[in-house]
XYZ file of C-alpha atoms in Angstrom:
564
model
C 124.515 90.010 118.209
C 125.484 91.212 121.681
C 125.011 94.239 123.882
C 128.623 95.276 123.252
C 128.432 94.867 119.465
C 124.855 95.429 118.231
C 124.281 95.095 114.506
C 121.080 97.105 114.291
C 119.853 100.476 115.461
C 116.963 100.457 117.934
C 115.301 102.882 120.315
C 116.743 103.208 123.830
C 113.320 102.614 125.388
C 109.956 101.139 124.461
C 106.764 99.700 125.922
C 107.182 96.594 128.038
C 106.128 93.477 126.100
C 104.065 92.346 129.101
C 102.447 95.417 130.654
C 103.077 98.240 128.195
C 104.872 100.451 130.714
C 108.169 102.132 129.638
C 111.014 99.659 129.516
C 114.454 98.961 128.125
C 115.275 96.514 125.315
C 116.637 93.033 125.903
C 120.424 93.478 126.075
C 121.049 90.410 123.931
C 118.706 90.884 120.945
C 116.981 94.279 121.496
C 113.729 92.926 120.016
C 111.437 93.285 123.049
C 111.480 95.801 125.892
C 110.827 95.098 129.569
C 110.072 97.256 132.583
C 112.002 94.896 134.864
C 113.408 91.413 135.355
C 110.071 90.014 136.553
C 108.270 90.721 133.286
C 111.327 89.734 131.252
C 111.255 86.338 132.957
C 107.486 86.056 132.463
C 107.824 86.758 128.719
C 110.797 84.420 128.239
C 108.781 81.448 126.832
C 107.643 83.666 123.931
C 110.907 85.575 123.632
C 113.440 82.745 123.756
C 113.016 81.483 120.153
C 114.257 84.744 118.651
C 116.658 85.917 121.352
C 120.278 85.552 120.239
C 119.153 83.787 117.086
C 121.322 85.688 114.572
C 125.053 86.280 114.274
C 127.330 88.111 111.839
C 129.725 85.881 109.925
C 131.824 86.942 106.943
C 129.728 90.057 106.479
C 126.302 88.373 106.371
C 123.755 87.339 108.983
C 123.382 83.655 109.776
C 121.168 81.691 112.151
C 123.037 81.169 115.428
C 120.607 78.378 116.321
C 117.581 76.629 114.864
C 114.837 79.222 114.456
C 111.152 78.269 114.112
C 108.951 79.846 111.456
C 107.089 83.054 112.343
C 109.768 84.138 114.838
C 110.751 87.788 115.298
C 114.548 87.846 115.097
C 115.333 91.554 114.673
C 113.868 94.984 115.247
C 115.322 98.087 113.668
C 114.942 101.803 113.036
C 116.919 103.693 110.384
C 120.507 104.454 111.298
C 120.541 107.388 108.850
C 117.832 109.154 106.854
C 118.173 111.495 103.873
C 116.203 112.704 100.854
C 115.551 109.999 98.286
C 117.531 110.483 95.084
C 118.552 108.665 91.894
C 120.925 106.642 94.094
C 118.104 105.212 96.210
C 116.208 103.447 93.442
C 112.915 105.302 93.804
C 112.124 105.757 90.152
C 108.824 107.515 90.885
C 110.492 110.655 92.237
C 114.113 110.649 91.112
C 113.520 113.876 89.152
C 111.768 115.718 91.983
C 113.477 118.310 94.183
C 113.130 117.481 97.884
C 113.665 119.391 101.114
C 116.971 118.162 102.554
C 115.541 118.199 106.102
C 112.004 116.754 105.973
C 112.276 115.263 102.442
C 109.044 116.950 101.301
C 108.379 117.415 97.591
C 109.238 121.020 96.634
C 108.256 120.794 92.968
C 105.164 122.955 93.573
C 107.072 125.558 95.591
C 108.146 128.419 93.331
C 110.633 129.781 93.941
C 112.103 127.149 96.282
C 113.414 128.266 99.657
C 117.118 127.870 100.440
C 118.963 127.431 103.719
C 120.605 130.789 104.369
C 123.830 129.110 105.519
C 124.477 126.501 102.803
C 121.939 127.209 100.061
C 120.461 123.700 99.993
C 116.699 123.497 99.279
C 114.439 123.491 102.350
C 110.769 124.078 103.098
C 111.297 126.996 105.455
C 113.443 128.367 108.262
C 112.409 125.553 110.611
C 113.731 122.950 108.183
C 116.974 124.897 107.720
C 117.503 124.665 111.495
C 116.469 120.990 111.784
C 119.045 118.671 113.350
C 118.817 116.271 110.389
C 120.153 118.996 108.091
C 123.114 120.076 110.227
C 125.809 117.565 109.066
C 125.857 118.703 105.424
C 125.088 122.317 106.347
C 128.149 122.502 108.589
C 130.263 120.730 105.954
C 129.232 123.244 103.291
C 130.017 126.116 105.669
C 133.414 124.615 106.473
C 134.113 124.464 102.740
C 132.863 128.074 102.461
C 130.412 127.039 99.756
C 126.800 128.081 99.274
C 124.610 126.540 96.572
C 123.757 129.181 93.945
C 120.067 129.732 93.389
C 120.315 128.786 89.694
C 121.822 125.414 90.638
C 118.801 124.621 92.776
C 116.518 125.235 89.814
C 118.374 123.253 87.129
C 119.336 119.577 86.868
C 122.018 120.030 89.523
C 119.231 120.555 92.057
C 118.203 116.924 91.602
C 121.808 115.832 92.183
C 121.869 117.666 95.526
C 119.796 114.926 97.189
C 122.398 112.317 96.233
C 125.172 114.623 97.498
C 123.396 115.062 100.841
C 122.892 111.305 101.229
C 126.549 110.617 100.439
C 127.777 113.287 102.864
C 125.556 112.118 105.724
C 126.860 108.561 105.413
C 130.489 109.649 105.054
C 130.259 112.019 108.030
C 128.551 109.336 110.159
C 131.384 106.794 109.784
C 133.359 107.899 112.876
C 130.255 108.055 115.093
C 128.392 105.015 113.767
C 130.445 101.798 113.713
C 127.410 99.948 112.346
C 128.125 101.494 108.951
C 131.458 99.676 108.758
C 129.483 96.456 108.241
C 128.135 97.809 104.956
C 131.449 98.633 103.297
C 131.728 96.591 100.119
C 133.993 96.338 97.112
C 131.571 96.020 94.216
C 132.963 93.499 91.730
C 130.509 93.072 88.862
C 129.896 89.677 87.280
C 131.320 90.355 83.811
C 129.654 87.308 82.272
C 126.284 88.430 83.612
C 126.742 91.936 82.238
C 127.640 90.611 78.786
C 124.408 88.622 78.694
C 122.241 91.595 79.706
C 122.588 94.858 77.744
C 119.831 96.457 79.860
C 121.685 95.682 83.108
C 124.899 97.063 81.625
C 123.135 100.304 80.698
C 121.565 100.690 84.140
C 124.842 99.853 85.898
C 126.673 102.504 83.895
C 123.929 104.960 84.857
C 124.529 104.342 88.578
C 128.298 104.563 88.183
C 127.931 107.832 86.286
C 125.681 109.246 89.019
C 128.168 108.257 91.734
C 131.028 109.839 89.767
C 129.037 113.064 89.370
C 128.311 113.171 93.108
C 131.974 112.690 94.042
C 133.152 115.280 91.530
C 130.540 117.796 92.704
C 131.441 117.373 96.380
C 135.200 117.470 95.811
C 135.621 120.033 93.060
C 132.638 122.367 93.319
C 131.739 122.261 97.008
C 135.329 121.789 98.151
C 134.945 118.851 100.546
C 138.672 118.115 100.577
C 139.110 116.744 104.128
C 137.092 113.580 103.392
C 139.145 111.185 101.232
C 137.687 110.515 97.804
C 137.639 106.786 98.575
C 135.465 107.443 101.643
C 133.001 109.495 99.619
C 132.872 106.804 96.935
C 132.278 104.137 99.591
C 129.492 106.214 101.158
C 127.810 106.774 97.782
C 128.039 103.050 97.057
C 126.427 102.218 100.410
C 123.534 104.540 99.565
C 123.222 102.965 96.123
C 123.345 99.355 97.345
C 121.512 99.447 100.657
C 119.328 102.545 101.005
C 115.613 101.828 101.169
C 113.142 104.224 99.557
C 110.070 105.096 101.605
C 107.164 107.287 100.546
C 105.524 109.332 103.275
C 101.744 109.593 103.763
C 99.899 111.024 100.779
C 98.313 114.474 101.175
C 95.532 113.225 98.896
C 94.508 110.721 101.557
C 95.396 112.435 104.840
C 94.051 115.864 105.804
C 96.925 116.613 108.203
C 99.637 115.967 105.572
C 100.568 119.070 103.572
C 103.269 117.671 101.260
C 104.314 114.311 99.897
C 107.701 113.206 101.237
C 110.221 110.694 99.853
C 112.873 109.328 102.185
C 116.017 107.342 101.740
C 116.919 105.315 104.848
C 119.634 102.889 105.880
C 118.789 99.827 107.980
C 122.211 98.358 108.738
C 121.122 95.114 110.385
C 118.449 94.297 107.829
C 120.888 95.116 105.007
C 123.258 92.385 106.218
C 120.866 89.667 105.115
C 121.891 87.767 102.011
C 119.760 88.226 98.914
C 117.319 85.543 97.807
C 114.231 85.759 95.591
C 112.723 83.078 97.874
C 113.800 84.479 101.261
C 113.528 82.880 104.680
C 112.654 86.203 106.365
C 110.306 89.075 105.728
C 109.732 92.539 107.197
C 106.750 94.347 108.614
C 106.322 97.927 109.794
C 105.948 98.050 113.562
C 105.739 101.830 114.066
C 105.086 103.794 110.890
C 105.933 107.169 112.396
C 109.443 105.942 113.265
C 109.899 103.773 110.142
C 110.545 100.919 112.573
C 110.471 97.352 111.260
C 110.597 93.853 112.647
C 112.214 90.954 110.782
C 110.283 87.680 110.957
C 111.223 84.212 109.722
C 108.921 82.990 106.952
C 109.866 79.355 107.495
C 112.078 77.294 109.822
C 115.758 78.273 109.534
C 118.489 75.789 110.493
C 121.508 76.820 112.563
C 124.273 78.100 110.291
C 121.902 78.904 107.426
C 122.172 82.399 105.936
C 119.394 84.821 106.836
C 117.969 85.920 103.497
C 115.747 88.659 102.135
C 114.610 89.849 98.721
C 116.540 93.089 98.254
C 114.724 96.298 97.441
C 114.086 96.813 93.750
C 113.261 93.150 93.226
C 109.547 92.449 93.232
C 107.899 89.088 93.697
C 105.740 89.555 90.576
C 108.767 89.948 88.278
C 110.268 87.061 86.312
C 113.782 85.678 86.772
C 115.283 87.691 83.918
C 114.083 90.978 85.380
C 115.032 90.144 88.980
C 118.508 89.042 87.924
C 119.050 92.295 86.047
C 118.084 94.329 89.109
C 120.368 92.336 91.429
C 123.230 92.554 88.940
C 122.921 96.334 88.604
C 122.775 97.124 92.327
C 124.880 94.363 93.885
C 127.070 93.102 91.056
C 126.185 89.394 90.981
C 123.841 87.043 89.153
C 121.273 85.527 91.511
C 121.200 81.728 91.697
C 118.707 81.334 94.536
C 116.150 78.528 94.741
C 113.575 80.392 92.684
C 116.046 81.622 90.045
C 117.452 78.098 89.569
C 114.000 76.569 89.079
C 112.927 76.750 85.394
C 109.276 76.752 86.516
C 109.792 79.460 89.193
C 108.409 77.328 92.017
C 105.721 75.922 89.737
C 104.203 79.352 89.023
C 105.813 79.898 85.568
C 106.042 83.660 86.162
C 108.318 84.236 83.169
C 106.976 81.441 80.983
C 104.542 82.163 78.133
C 102.304 79.483 76.699
C 103.600 77.592 73.673
C 101.831 78.784 70.495
C 102.204 75.397 68.761
C 100.585 73.545 71.655
C 97.856 76.193 71.921
C 97.010 75.511 68.258
C 96.269 71.929 69.313
C 94.161 73.100 72.289
C 96.906 72.193 74.769
C 98.276 74.578 77.400
C 102.009 74.027 77.776
C 104.680 76.378 79.056
C 108.001 77.464 77.617
C 110.730 77.150 80.258
C 114.485 77.881 80.327
C 116.621 74.989 79.104
C 119.928 76.289 80.520
C 121.154 78.287 83.521
C 121.872 81.395 81.428
C 118.226 81.499 80.202
C 119.449 81.802 76.616
C 117.666 78.648 75.362
C 114.045 77.694 76.071
C 112.030 74.512 75.595
C 108.301 73.723 75.582
C 107.309 71.295 78.311
C 104.667 69.814 75.996
C 106.024 69.458 72.455
C 109.698 69.980 73.501
C 110.216 72.580 70.797
C 113.327 74.678 71.468
C 113.489 78.460 71.056
C 115.954 81.261 71.665
C 115.403 83.802 74.448
C 114.769 86.482 71.811
C 112.040 84.380 70.171
C 110.379 83.757 73.531
C 110.514 87.476 74.380
C 108.899 88.290 71.029
C 105.830 86.223 72.013
C 104.959 88.613 74.860
C 106.489 91.840 73.532
C 103.177 93.229 72.138
C 101.399 92.574 75.439
C 104.290 94.073 77.390
C 104.239 97.292 75.344
C 100.471 97.554 75.645
C 100.628 97.128 79.419
C 103.173 99.945 79.689
C 100.662 102.238 78.024
C 97.905 101.058 80.389
C 99.810 101.768 83.620
C 97.322 104.432 84.749
C 94.280 102.985 82.966
C 90.969 102.137 84.620
C 90.395 98.678 86.133
C 87.949 97.847 83.324
C 90.582 98.447 80.637
C 93.159 96.426 82.543
C 90.743 93.521 83.015
C 90.065 93.627 79.262
C 93.833 93.535 78.665
C 94.149 90.430 80.848
C 91.209 88.668 79.176
C 92.530 89.482 75.683
C 95.978 87.966 76.310
C 95.134 84.936 78.445
C 95.376 81.434 76.988
C 93.910 80.375 74.563
C 93.491 83.893 73.104
C 97.077 84.871 73.883
C 100.365 83.611 75.347
C 99.731 84.598 78.977
C 98.331 82.714 81.957
C 97.067 83.678 85.415
C 100.491 83.778 87.124
C 102.517 85.232 84.255
C 104.426 88.357 85.274
C 102.399 90.611 82.938
C 99.091 89.391 84.383
C 100.380 89.786 87.946
C 101.623 93.281 87.100
C 98.278 94.262 85.555
C 96.523 92.957 88.676
C 98.819 95.083 90.835
C 97.949 98.145 88.738
C 94.255 97.432 89.315
C 94.747 96.928 93.053
C 96.747 100.154 93.379
C 94.161 102.152 91.439
C 91.294 100.841 93.578
C 93.197 101.682 96.761
C 94.224 105.214 95.813
C 90.824 106.203 94.384
C 88.880 104.429 97.143
C 86.899 102.989 94.287
C 85.352 100.324 96.525
C 83.185 102.962 98.217
C 81.078 103.483 95.089
C 81.575 100.140 93.310
C 78.773 97.849 92.219
C 78.369 94.378 93.705
C 79.728 92.884 90.469
C 82.876 95.021 90.607
C 83.435 94.136 94.255
C 83.171 90.410 93.456
C 85.644 90.752 90.587
C 88.119 92.829 92.608
C 87.913 90.450 95.548
C 88.593 87.454 93.304
C 91.629 89.256 91.848
C 92.994 90.141 95.309
C 92.561 86.567 96.521
C 94.383 85.406 93.382
C 97.322 87.675 94.229
C 97.371 86.293 97.769
C 97.438 82.710 96.433
C 100.404 83.652 94.240
C 102.096 85.208 97.262
C 101.548 81.981 99.213
C 103.848 80.189 96.781
C 106.288 82.872 95.667
C 106.763 84.877 98.877
C 105.226 82.942 101.776
C 105.076 84.188 105.343
C 105.393 87.695 106.714
C 106.001 90.516 104.252
C 104.667 93.999 103.655
C 102.998 92.899 100.407
C 100.949 90.243 102.184
C 99.805 92.566 104.955
C 98.876 95.246 102.416
C 96.908 92.778 100.271
C 95.099 91.430 103.340
C 94.138 94.924 104.476
C 92.744 95.722 101.057
C 90.924 92.385 100.930
C 89.351 93.244 104.286
C 88.222 96.578 102.890
C 86.592 94.868 99.906
C 84.770 92.206 101.912
C 83.619 94.842 104.413
C 82.200 96.921 101.599
C 80.530 93.879 100.113
C 78.979 93.111 103.508
C 77.620 96.635 103.824
C 76.135 96.549 100.329
C 74.350 93.325 101.265
C 73.125 94.868 104.532
C 71.800 97.911 102.667
C 70.001 95.622 100.226
C 68.496 93.723 103.161
C 67.225 96.932 104.725
C 65.763 98.002 101.379
C 63.974 94.680 101.035
C 62.495 95.099 104.514
C 61.268 98.609 103.729
C 59.586 97.324 100.587
C 57.640 94.775 102.565
C 59.522 91.811 101.207
C 60.844 90.574 104.543
C 60.471 86.832 104.859
C 60.333 86.231 101.120
C 62.862 84.251 99.083
C 64.826 87.368 98.155
C 65.154 88.397 101.818
C 66.292 84.900 102.830
C 68.930 84.931 100.105
C 70.166 88.325 101.313
C 70.321 86.974 104.865
C 72.476 84.047 103.745
C 74.798 86.413 101.886
C 75.170 88.671 104.918
C 76.118 85.682 107.073
C 78.577 84.505 104.402
C 80.170 87.941 104.078
C 80.456 88.361 107.847
C 82.326 85.075 108.027
C 84.651 86.248 105.242
C 85.461 89.416 107.234
C 86.171 87.365 110.373
C 88.516 85.070 108.449
C 90.498 88.017 107.050
C 90.624 89.590 110.537
C 92.017 86.346 111.950
C 94.681 86.219 109.251
C 95.664 89.866 109.849
C 96.049 89.315 113.602
C 98.822 86.836 112.844
C 100.974 89.708 111.606
C 100.951 91.809 114.791
C 104.200 91.252 116.663
C 104.615 93.943 119.294
C 102.946 95.738 122.150
C 102.882 98.799 119.858
C 100.261 97.015 117.739
C 97.902 96.088 120.566
C 95.308 98.710 119.598
C 94.803 97.609 115.965
C 94.923 93.963 117.031
C 92.290 94.589 119.729
C 90.161 96.481 117.213
C 90.174 93.535 114.818
C 89.041 91.260 117.646
C 86.571 93.463 119.523
C 85.168 95.487 116.603
C 85.491 93.014 113.703
C 83.180 94.922 111.371
C 84.440 98.418 112.147
C 86.477 100.646 109.847
C 86.412 100.746 106.097
């Protein structure tokens, strides 16, 4: 990376890493900003490890030198933003109509408003005049096409988001040379597709969507001056590299009127090679700008590829599922360190317990016996099984969990207990148990259930969250959004537990029990819970990497028991 040929999009200015005053980014790496040479020189001992540490070779990022663990190597804002769509892999909203300017959900707006120039769906006149909307609006006007109202209302209205994303990327090519780095010829692994009917079906779905977008833009809208190959390349870039981001929820924030769903392109971050056991992770630096930093999760040797787990893959999924996702979006079968290991780094995420061994009161795991995952073998009794037979062992639990997606934590805990060894084929780090735990965690967070929970529920939820963090330690170590999120929610739980104990202590005092055994026990618990909060605070402070995060970092240090 150099000043002449940057590979990521960053702001032109930012707070100085030393004093916080306005400054300009380092010309070599653009990770930190400085108000002048004096502060740049002062910060050099901290800055040097990541400065100039990555280079672009053969279309992927590699380490230009040895990079220590926990080093910030990149900083990036989106090069292009657009409404999320079926192309951007956000399955939660792919059938929702979005404003093409601010990406707000318009499903509750009846009838939807249209831009008076191009007919695309918008929130209001302000959104129709927004700069973000102008590229496609001007293109539609040039083609003398206006979206009919009935098309906004029917299924074609959903397709409009994908059309807008494709057009914005295609129109940005001449002005944004960074996008040239993302051009790819997608050559699917035919052997991998033959072994996975589900991946084949999903891949055909994406190809059909891309074909519909191209046909709509060329034949109906009349975008004839952009070559079809350029439109296809732009749609493929959106499909392969666009990240889906959900805006703040109006259910949780009083100043947010509508839920928004964005699709964004981070060119530099997209140039990392895929791995299910990556050597880098990302963390939001400034939420309002969707700005991220990339941090090494372990030491990276010079010449080693910079890797990341691509969007759509989730650390709780087993190898079969992750491989299908990678195959559908990027066309290859993943053979990373985790995918090659039959035990999945010793966590057995996709391995059920052997029923024969369980009948003899032994817990043994079924693991893949070949690279294609078509044959499996028990580590205990060495019994061999087909992939279909192994899948059948967990199929009932899998179907039940699908029905319990929005169930209460109590029902999900009962599901886990019912299917754990020796009562069932699952174990604590099996993908279905991890997924159920994630459902519980998400439900607690969105409902703020901790605010009214009993002490017993808090203990159980805290134990579950710590279990997820232990699994993360092995499967996705280092800096990542999942870890920071889990730590923040753990802090919320231990804070609530502390306050419950403090309230109980006050109640004991009011009842004249101060000094008795019960009061002493409460005092010990309060001290224990305070220490737990301090330990989580200390862990969270490790994941603050910029001057922009000084306030939350200072709050954790100076007001350790503040907040929820």
